[in-house]
Amino acid sequence: MDKSLPNRAIEWQDQQLILLDQRLLPGTVEFLFIDSVSGTFDAIKDMVVRGAPAIGVTAAYGVVLSALTHSQLDKDKAKQQIEIDIAKLNKARPTAVNLTWALQRMQKCLREQKNNTIASLEKEAVAIHQEDIAANQSMGELGATYINEQSTVMTHCNAGALATGGYGTALGVIRSAFAQGKLQKVFANETRPWFQGSRLTSWELEQEQIPVTLICDFAAASALRAHHVDWIIVGADRVAANGDVANKIGTYSLAILAKHMGKKFMVVAPTSTIDLNSVHGNDIEIEERGHSEVTQVGEKVMAAEGATVWNPVFDVTPADLVDVLITERGAVEKPTAFKIAQLFNKKDV
Ligand code: MRU
């Protein structure tokens, strides 16, 4: 690879945002150079970059791009314009709360600045990015303590380096467990309709030489029965205050399967994914995307013309189906509203 090109999904170089175009993986590795708020908005909305923490990190850099764009205006006008851009970025996708979380942090930073707004915002965005990587690494270590020797696990969607600042949430646990020699194999569900599992997770795991077996989503029950899968490990787009988990469509079915078949179900998410304003899962807006994601695979039409389509891309898994929620502040076994509130009251993180 060209040395000047990044090796992560999101890079900030010379005040430019560089994103690996995830729509083209695994066939093509191509980077987009983004220098505007509208470019950042489109990249999130069109899924050049996706995954809850990655969306948050990207939006934070988008705010820096806004400040650079408005640097010729007087200070107050520039701040007003940046606030408008923050509101716009916040609408790029509705479910992953990391987007709002990161933008609120950038907004707070903006409002606190008297001078040197660009430098301060840049520092804050880089901090959000670095903190996410550090959180993933510590969640990886913590989550791996739940994995026994010679385990086989299943994951859904892509909750890896591509979906985060780096390292990954669910795949972070898988990476750490593999590094400790505990993991025999990972089942990756293909994750219809966007194929995050087959296009992204199997690509990431192959690169790390972690043994991965790709299955159709509806082979999950058979895989759980036939292959002694110990844990199902997933990320999250938003965790409500009571522990309900919004994640990629199909996660809820897997949690029900896990319960029925006596398998363990782990959710790995930084506290930036926990939304105390969503009291329970019903408060979480579930994104619905275009019909062509269901009726087509690439350019090929796979459905009868005129077929009615419903394409919710996330679902909500009730907290009582979750065995453990791994965060960078600690593990919450059998999450409840009380235990999650306790997590936020912890002083030493
Ligand atoms: O629609 P996507 O690809 O953005 O959905 C991503 C997921 O559902 C992930 O599981 C979730 O964001 C966790 S990523 C660490």
CSV table of C-alpha atoms and ligand atoms in Angstrom, one decimal:
chain,number,residue,atom,x,y,z
A,1,MET,CA,0.0,0.0,0.0
A,2,ASP,CA,1.1,3.6,-0.7
A,3,LYS,CA,2.9,4.8,2.4
A,4,SER,CA,1.0,8.1,2.4
A,5,LEU,CA,-2.3,6.2,2.6
A,6,PRO,CA,-3.8,5.4,6.0
A,7,ASN,CA,-4.1,1.9,7.4
A,8,ARG,CA,-7.2,2.5,9.4
A,9,ALA,CA,-10.8,3.2,8.4
A,10,ILE,CA,-10.6,6.7,9.7
A,11,GLU,CA,-7.5,8.9,9.5
A,12,TRP,CA,-7.0,12.6,10.2
A,13,GLN,CA,-4.0,13.9,8.3
A,14,ASP,CA,-3.0,17.5,7.5
A,15,GLN,CA,-6.5,18.7,8.5
A,16,GLN,CA,-8.1,16.4,6.1
A,17,LEU,CA,-10.4,13.5,6.8
A,18,ILE,CA,-9.5,10.2,5.1
A,19,LEU,CA,-12.0,7.4,5.0
A,20,LEU,CA,-11.7,3.9,3.8
A,21,ASP,CA,-14.7,3.5,1.5
A,22,GLN,CA,-16.4,0.5,3.1
A,23,ARG,CA,-19.0,0.3,0.4
A,24,LEU,CA,-16.3,-1.1,-1.9
A,25,LEU,CA,-14.9,-3.8,0.4
A,26,PRO,CA,-13.7,-6.5,0.2
A,27,GLY,CA,-12.9,-6.2,-3.5
A,28,THR,CA,-11.5,-2.7,-3.6
A,29,VAL,CA,-9.5,-0.8,-1.0
A,30,GLU,CA,-10.0,2.9,-1.8
A,31,PHE,CA,-9.8,6.0,0.3
A,32,LEU,CA,-11.9,9.1,0.1
A,33,PHE,CA,-10.4,12.5,1.0
A,34,ILE,CA,-13.0,14.7,2.7
A,35,ASP,CA,-12.7,18.4,3.3
A,36,SER,CA,-16.2,19.6,3.9
A,37,VAL,CA,-19.2,19.1,6.3
A,38,SER,CA,-21.4,18.0,3.4
A,39,GLY,CA,-18.8,15.5,2.4
A,40,THR,CA,-18.7,14.2,6.0
A,41,PHE,CA,-22.5,14.1,6.2
A,42,ASP,CA,-22.8,12.1,2.9
A,43,ALA,CA,-20.1,9.7,3.9
A,44,ILE,CA,-22.0,8.8,7.1
A,45,LYS,CA,-25.4,8.7,5.4
A,46,ASP,CA,-24.2,6.7,2.4
A,47,MET,CA,-22.2,4.3,4.6
A,48,VAL,CA,-18.7,5.0,3.3
A,49,VAL,CA,-18.1,4.8,7.1
A,50,ARG,CA,-20.5,2.9,9.3
A,51,GLY,CA,-20.6,1.4,12.8
A,52,ALA,CA,-21.6,3.4,15.8
A,53,PRO,CA,-18.3,4.6,17.3
A,54,ALA,CA,-16.8,5.2,13.8
A,55,ILE,CA,-19.7,7.4,12.9
A,56,GLY,CA,-19.1,9.5,16.1
A,57,VAL,CA,-15.4,9.8,15.4
A,58,THR,CA,-16.1,10.9,11.8
A,59,ALA,CA,-18.6,13.5,12.8
A,60,ALA,CA,-16.2,14.9,15.3
A,61,TYR,CA,-13.7,15.5,12.5
A,62,GLY,CA,-16.5,16.9,10.4
A,63,VAL,CA,-16.9,19.7,13.1
A,64,VAL,CA,-13.2,20.5,12.7
A,65,LEU,CA,-13.8,20.7,8.9
A,66,SER,CA,-16.6,23.1,9.6
A,67,ALA,CA,-14.4,25.3,11.7
A,68,LEU,CA,-11.7,25.4,9.0
A,69,THR,CA,-14.4,26.2,6.3
A,70,HIS,CA,-15.7,29.2,8.4
A,71,SER,CA,-12.3,30.4,9.6
A,72,GLN,CA,-12.5,33.6,7.5
A,73,LEU,CA,-15.7,34.7,9.4
A,74,ASP,CA,-15.6,36.8,12.6
A,75,LYS,CA,-15.5,34.6,15.7
A,76,ASP,CA,-19.2,34.8,16.6
A,77,LYS,CA,-20.4,34.2,13.1
A,78,ALA,CA,-18.1,31.3,12.7
A,79,LYS,CA,-19.4,29.7,15.9
A,80,GLN,CA,-23.0,30.2,14.7
A,81,GLN,CA,-22.1,28.4,11.4
A,82,ILE,CA,-20.4,25.6,13.2
A,83,GLU,CA,-23.4,25.1,15.4
A,84,ILE,CA,-25.6,24.9,12.3
A,85,ASP,CA,-23.2,22.3,10.9
A,86,ILE,CA,-23.3,20.3,14.1
A,87,ALA,CA,-27.1,20.1,13.9
A,88,LYS,CA,-26.8,19.0,10.3
A,89,LEU,CA,-24.3,16.3,11.0
A,90,ASN,CA,-26.5,15.0,13.8
A,91,LYS,CA,-29.1,14.1,11.3
A,92,ALA,CA,-26.9,11.9,9.1
A,93,ARG,CA,-28.2,8.6,10.8
A,94,PRO,CA,-30.7,8.2,13.6
A,95,THR,CA,-29.9,5.1,15.6
A,96,ALA,CA,-26.3,5.1,16.7
A,97,VAL,CA,-26.1,7.5,19.7
A,98,ASN,CA,-22.4,7.8,19.4
A,99,LEU,CA,-23.1,10.4,16.7
A,100,THR,CA,-25.0,12.7,19.0
A,101,TRP,CA,-22.6,11.9,21.9
A,102,ALA,CA,-19.5,13.0,19.9
A,103,LEU,CA,-21.2,16.0,18.5
A,104,GLN,CA,-22.3,17.1,22.0
A,105,ARG,CA,-18.8,16.8,23.1
A,106,MET,CA,-17.6,18.9,20.2
A,107,GLN,CA,-20.3,21.5,20.8
A,108,LYS,CA,-19.3,21.8,24.4
A,109,CYS,CA,-15.7,22.3,23.4
A,110,LEU,CA,-16.8,25.0,20.8
A,111,ARG,CA,-18.9,26.9,23.4
A,112,GLU,CA,-16.0,26.9,25.9
A,113,GLN,CA,-13.5,28.5,23.4
A,114,LYS,CA,-12.6,32.1,23.4
A,115,ASN,CA,-9.7,31.8,21.0
A,116,ASN,CA,-8.0,29.2,18.9
A,117,THR,CA,-11.2,27.4,18.1
A,118,ILE,CA,-9.8,25.3,15.3
A,119,ALA,CA,-6.9,24.0,17.4
A,120,SER,CA,-9.1,23.2,20.3
A,121,LEU,CA,-11.7,21.4,18.2
A,122,GLU,CA,-9.0,19.4,16.4
A,123,LYS,CA,-7.5,18.4,19.8
A,124,GLU,CA,-11.0,17.3,21.0
A,125,ALA,CA,-11.8,15.3,17.9
A,126,VAL,CA,-8.4,13.5,18.1
A,127,ALA,CA,-9.1,12.8,21.8
A,128,ILE,CA,-12.5,11.3,20.9
A,129,HIS,CA,-10.7,9.1,18.3
A,130,GLN,CA,-7.9,8.0,20.6
A,131,GLU,CA,-10.2,7.4,23.6
A,132,ASP,CA,-12.3,5.1,21.5
A,133,ILE,CA,-9.3,3.0,20.5
A,134,ALA,CA,-8.2,2.8,24.2
A,135,ALA,CA,-11.8,1.9,25.3
A,136,ASN,CA,-11.9,-0.9,22.7
A,137,GLN,CA,-8.6,-2.3,23.8
A,138,SER,CA,-9.7,-2.4,27.4
A,139,MET,CA,-13.1,-3.9,26.6
A,140,GLY,CA,-11.2,-6.5,24.5
A,141,GLU,CA,-9.2,-7.6,27.5
A,142,LEU,CA,-12.2,-7.6,29.8
A,143,GLY,CA,-14.5,-9.4,27.4
A,144,ALA,CA,-11.8,-12.0,26.8
A,145,THR,CA,-11.8,-13.0,30.5
A,146,TYR,CA,-15.3,-14.4,29.9
A,147,ILE,CA,-14.0,-16.7,27.1
A,148,ASN,CA,-12.8,-20.1,28.0
A,149,GLU,CA,-10.0,-22.1,26.3
A,150,GLN,CA,-10.9,-23.7,23.0
A,151,SER,CA,-14.0,-21.6,22.5
A,152,THR,CA,-16.0,-21.0,19.4
A,153,VAL,CA,-18.0,-17.8,19.1
A,154,MET,CA,-20.5,-16.2,16.7
A,155,THR,CA,-20.7,-12.6,15.7
A,156,HIS,CA,-23.2,-10.5,13.7
A,157,CYS,CA,-22.7,-7.5,11.5
A,158,ASN,CA,-19.3,-5.8,11.8
A,159,ALA,CA,-18.2,-4.5,15.1
A,160,GLY,CA,-14.5,-4.4,14.3
A,161,ALA,CA,-11.7,-1.9,13.6
A,162,LEU,CA,-13.8,-0.7,10.6
A,163,ALA,CA,-16.8,0.1,12.8
A,164,THR,CA,-14.8,2.0,15.4
A,165,GLY,CA,-11.8,4.3,15.9
A,166,GLY,CA,-9.8,1.1,15.8
A,167,TYR,CA,-9.5,-2.4,17.2
A,168,GLY,CA,-13.3,-3.0,17.5
A,169,THR,CA,-15.8,-3.7,20.2
A,170,ALA,CA,-17.2,-7.3,19.6
A,171,LEU,CA,-14.2,-8.0,17.3
A,172,GLY,CA,-11.9,-6.4,19.9
A,173,VAL,CA,-13.0,-9.2,22.4
A,174,ILE,CA,-12.5,-11.7,19.6
A,175,ARG,CA,-9.0,-10.3,18.8
A,176,SER,CA,-8.0,-10.4,22.5
A,177,ALA,CA,-9.3,-13.9,23.1
A,178,PHE,CA,-7.5,-15.1,20.0
A,179,ALA,CA,-4.3,-13.4,21.0
A,180,GLN,CA,-4.6,-15.3,24.3
A,181,GLY,CA,-4.9,-18.6,22.4
A,182,LYS,CA,-8.4,-19.2,23.6
A,183,LEU,CA,-10.3,-19.1,20.4
A,184,GLN,CA,-10.7,-21.9,17.9
A,185,LYS,CA,-13.1,-20.4,15.5
A,186,VAL,CA,-15.5,-17.5,14.7
A,187,PHE,CA,-18.8,-17.9,12.9
A,188,ALA,CA,-19.6,-14.6,11.1
A,189,ASN,CA,-23.2,-14.2,10.0
A,190,GLU,CA,-23.4,-12.6,6.6
A,191,THR,CA,-25.8,-9.9,7.8
A,192,ARG,CA,-28.4,-9.2,5.2
A,193,PRO,CA,-29.1,-6.8,3.6
A,194,TRP,CA,-25.9,-4.8,3.6
A,195,PHE,CA,-23.6,-7.8,4.1
A,196,GLN,CA,-21.4,-6.3,6.8
A,197,GLY,CA,-20.6,-9.8,8.1
A,198,SER,CA,-19.5,-11.2,4.8
A,199,ARG,CA,-17.9,-8.1,3.3
A,200,LEU,CA,-16.3,-6.6,6.3
A,201,THR,CA,-16.0,-9.0,9.3
A,202,SER,CA,-14.7,-11.9,7.3
A,203,TRP,CA,-12.3,-9.5,5.6
A,204,GLU,CA,-11.0,-8.1,8.9
A,205,LEU,CA,-10.7,-11.6,10.5
A,206,GLU,CA,-8.9,-13.0,7.4
A,207,GLN,CA,-6.4,-10.2,7.6
A,208,GLU,CA,-5.7,-11.1,11.2
A,209,GLN,CA,-5.6,-14.8,10.4
A,210,ILE,CA,-8.3,-15.5,12.9
A,211,PRO,CA,-10.2,-18.6,11.6
A,212,VAL,CA,-13.6,-17.5,10.4
A,213,THR,CA,-16.5,-19.4,9.0
A,214,LEU,CA,-19.0,-17.4,7.1
A,215,ILE,CA,-22.7,-18.5,7.3
A,216,CYS,CA,-26.0,-17.2,6.0
A,217,ASP,CA,-28.0,-15.5,8.7
A,218,PHE,CA,-30.5,-18.3,8.9
A,219,ALA,CA,-27.8,-20.9,9.4
A,220,ALA,CA,-27.2,-19.5,12.9
A,221,ALA,CA,-29.4,-22.0,14.7
A,222,SER,CA,-27.9,-24.9,12.9
A,223,ALA,CA,-24.4,-23.6,13.7
A,224,LEU,CA,-25.2,-23.2,17.3
A,225,ARG,CA,-26.5,-26.7,17.5
A,226,ALA,CA,-23.8,-28.4,15.5
A,227,HIS,CA,-20.7,-26.6,16.5
A,228,HIS,CA,-20.7,-26.0,20.3
A,229,VAL,CA,-20.7,-22.3,20.0
A,230,ASP,CA,-20.0,-20.8,23.5
A,231,TRP,CA,-20.7,-17.2,23.0
A,232,ILE,CA,-22.6,-14.9,20.7
A,233,ILE,CA,-20.7,-11.6,20.8
A,234,VAL,CA,-22.1,-8.4,19.2
A,235,GLY,CA,-21.7,-4.6,19.4
A,236,ALA,CA,-24.4,-2.0,19.8
A,237,ASP,CA,-25.6,1.1,18.2
A,238,ARG,CA,-27.5,2.3,21.3
A,239,VAL,CA,-28.0,0.8,24.7
A,240,ALA,CA,-31.0,2.2,26.6
A,241,ALA,CA,-30.8,3.1,30.3
A,242,ASN,CA,-32.5,-0.2,31.2
A,243,GLY,CA,-30.0,-2.3,29.2
A,244,ASP,CA,-32.1,-2.9,26.1
A,245,VAL,CA,-29.7,-3.1,23.1
A,246,ALA,CA,-30.3,-1.6,19.6
A,247,ASN,CA,-28.0,-3.3,17.2
A,248,LYS,CA,-28.0,-4.6,13.6
A,249,ILE,CA,-31.2,-6.2,12.4
A,250,GLY,CA,-31.0,-9.9,13.3
A,251,THR,CA,-29.4,-9.4,16.7
A,252,TYR,CA,-32.7,-9.9,18.5
A,253,SER,CA,-33.3,-13.2,16.8
A,254,LEU,CA,-29.8,-14.4,17.8
A,255,ALA,CA,-30.4,-13.4,21.4
A,256,ILE,CA,-33.7,-15.4,21.4
A,257,LEU,CA,-31.8,-18.4,19.9
A,258,ALA,CA,-29.1,-18.1,22.5
A,259,LYS,CA,-31.6,-18.2,25.3
A,260,HIS,CA,-33.4,-21.1,23.8
A,261,MET,CA,-30.3,-23.1,23.2
A,262,GLY,CA,-28.5,-22.2,26.4
A,263,LYS,CA,-25.7,-20.2,24.8
A,264,LYS,CA,-24.2,-17.0,26.3
A,265,PHE,CA,-24.9,-13.6,24.8
A,266,MET,CA,-22.4,-10.8,25.1
A,267,VAL,CA,-22.8,-7.1,24.1
A,268,VAL,CA,-19.6,-5.1,23.8
A,269,ALA,CA,-20.1,-1.3,23.7
A,270,PRO,CA,-18.3,1.8,25.1
A,271,THR,CA,-20.3,4.0,27.5
A,272,SER,CA,-20.5,6.5,24.5
A,273,THR,CA,-23.1,4.0,23.1
A,274,ILE,CA,-25.2,4.1,26.3
A,275,ASP,CA,-28.0,6.6,26.1
A,276,LEU,CA,-29.4,7.4,29.5
A,277,ASN,CA,-32.1,9.5,27.8
A,278,SER,CA,-33.6,6.4,26.2
A,279,VAL,CA,-35.3,4.9,29.2
A,280,HIS,CA,-35.9,1.6,27.3
A,281,GLY,CA,-35.6,0.2,23.9
A,282,ASN,CA,-38.9,1.6,22.6
A,283,ASP,CA,-37.5,5.1,22.9
A,284,ILE,CA,-34.8,4.3,20.3
A,285,GLU,CA,-35.4,5.4,16.7
A,286,ILE,CA,-34.8,2.6,14.3
A,287,GLU,CA,-33.4,3.6,11.0
A,288,GLU,CA,-35.2,2.4,7.9
A,289,ARG,CA,-33.1,2.4,4.7
A,290,GLY,CA,-33.9,2.2,1.0
A,291,HIS,CA,-35.8,-0.7,-0.6
A,292,SER,CA,-33.1,-1.4,-3.1
A,293,GLU,CA,-30.9,-2.8,-0.2
A,294,VAL,CA,-33.4,-5.6,0.0
A,295,THR,CA,-34.6,-6.0,-3.6
A,296,GLN,CA,-31.1,-5.9,-5.1
A,297,VAL,CA,-27.6,-7.4,-4.5
A,298,GLY,CA,-25.4,-4.8,-6.1
A,299,GLU,CA,-26.9,-4.0,-9.4
A,300,LYS,CA,-28.7,-7.3,-9.7
A,301,VAL,CA,-32.5,-7.3,-9.0
A,302,MET,CA,-33.5,-10.1,-6.7
A,303,ALA,CA,-37.2,-9.3,-6.1
A,304,ALA,CA,-40.4,-9.2,-8.1
A,305,GLU,CA,-41.0,-5.7,-9.5
A,306,GLY,CA,-43.4,-3.8,-7.2
A,307,ALA,CA,-42.9,-6.0,-4.2
A,308,THR,CA,-43.5,-4.1,-1.0
A,309,VAL,CA,-40.4,-3.8,1.2
A,310,TRP,CA,-39.8,-3.0,4.8
A,311,ASN,CA,-36.1,-2.5,5.7
A,312,PRO,CA,-35.5,-1.6,9.3
A,313,VAL,CA,-31.7,-1.9,9.7
A,314,PHE,CA,-31.6,-2.3,13.5
A,315,ASP,CA,-33.6,-4.1,16.1
A,316,VAL,CA,-33.9,-4.0,19.9
A,317,THR,CA,-32.8,-6.9,22.1
A,318,PRO,CA,-34.5,-6.8,25.5
A,319,ALA,CA,-32.0,-6.5,28.4
A,320,ASP,CA,-33.1,-9.8,30.0
A,321,LEU,CA,-31.6,-11.7,27.0
A,322,VAL,CA,-28.1,-10.2,27.6
A,323,ASP,CA,-25.7,-12.2,29.8
A,324,VAL,CA,-23.1,-9.5,30.0
A,325,LEU,CA,-22.6,-6.0,28.7
A,326,ILE,CA,-18.9,-5.2,28.4
A,327,THR,CA,-17.9,-1.5,28.7
A,328,GLU,CA,-14.6,0.3,29.2
A,329,ARG,CA,-15.8,1.1,32.7
A,330,GLY,CA,-16.5,-2.5,33.6
A,331,ALA,CA,-18.7,-5.5,32.9
A,332,VAL,CA,-22.4,-5.4,33.7
A,333,GLU,CA,-23.8,-8.9,34.1
A,334,LYS,CA,-27.5,-9.3,33.4
A,335,PRO,CA,-27.9,-5.6,32.9
A,336,THR,CA,-30.7,-3.6,34.6
A,337,ALA,CA,-31.4,0.1,34.9
A,338,PHE,CA,-30.0,0.0,38.4
A,339,LYS,CA,-26.7,-1.6,37.4
A,340,ILE,CA,-26.3,0.8,34.4
A,341,ALA,CA,-26.8,3.8,36.6
A,342,GLN,CA,-24.2,2.4,39.0
A,343,LEU,CA,-21.8,2.1,36.1
A,344,PHE,CA,-22.1,5.8,35.4
A,345,ASN,CA,-21.7,6.7,39.1
A,346,LYS,CA,-18.4,4.9,39.4
A,347,LYS,CA,-15.7,7.4,40.2
A,348,ASP,CA,-12.6,5.6,39.2
A,349,VAL,CA,-12.9,4.5,35.6
B,1,MRU,O1,-25.6,-0.1,9.7
B,1,MRU,P1,-24.2,-0.2,10.3
B,1,MRU,O2,-23.2,-1.0,9.5
B,1,MRU,O3,-23.7,1.2,10.7
B,1,MRU,O4,-24.5,-1.0,11.6
B,1,MRU,C1,-23.4,-1.3,12.5
B,1,MRU,C2,-23.8,-2.2,13.6
B,1,MRU,O5,-25.0,-2.5,13.8
B,1,MRU,C3,-22.7,-2.5,14.6
B,1,MRU,O6,-23.0,-3.8,15.2
B,1,MRU,C4,-22.7,-1.5,15.7
B,1,MRU,O7,-22.6,-0.2,15.2
B,1,MRU,C5,-21.6,-1.7,16.7
B,1,MRU,S1,-20.0,-1.3,15.9
B,1,MRU,C6,-18.8,-1.3,17.0
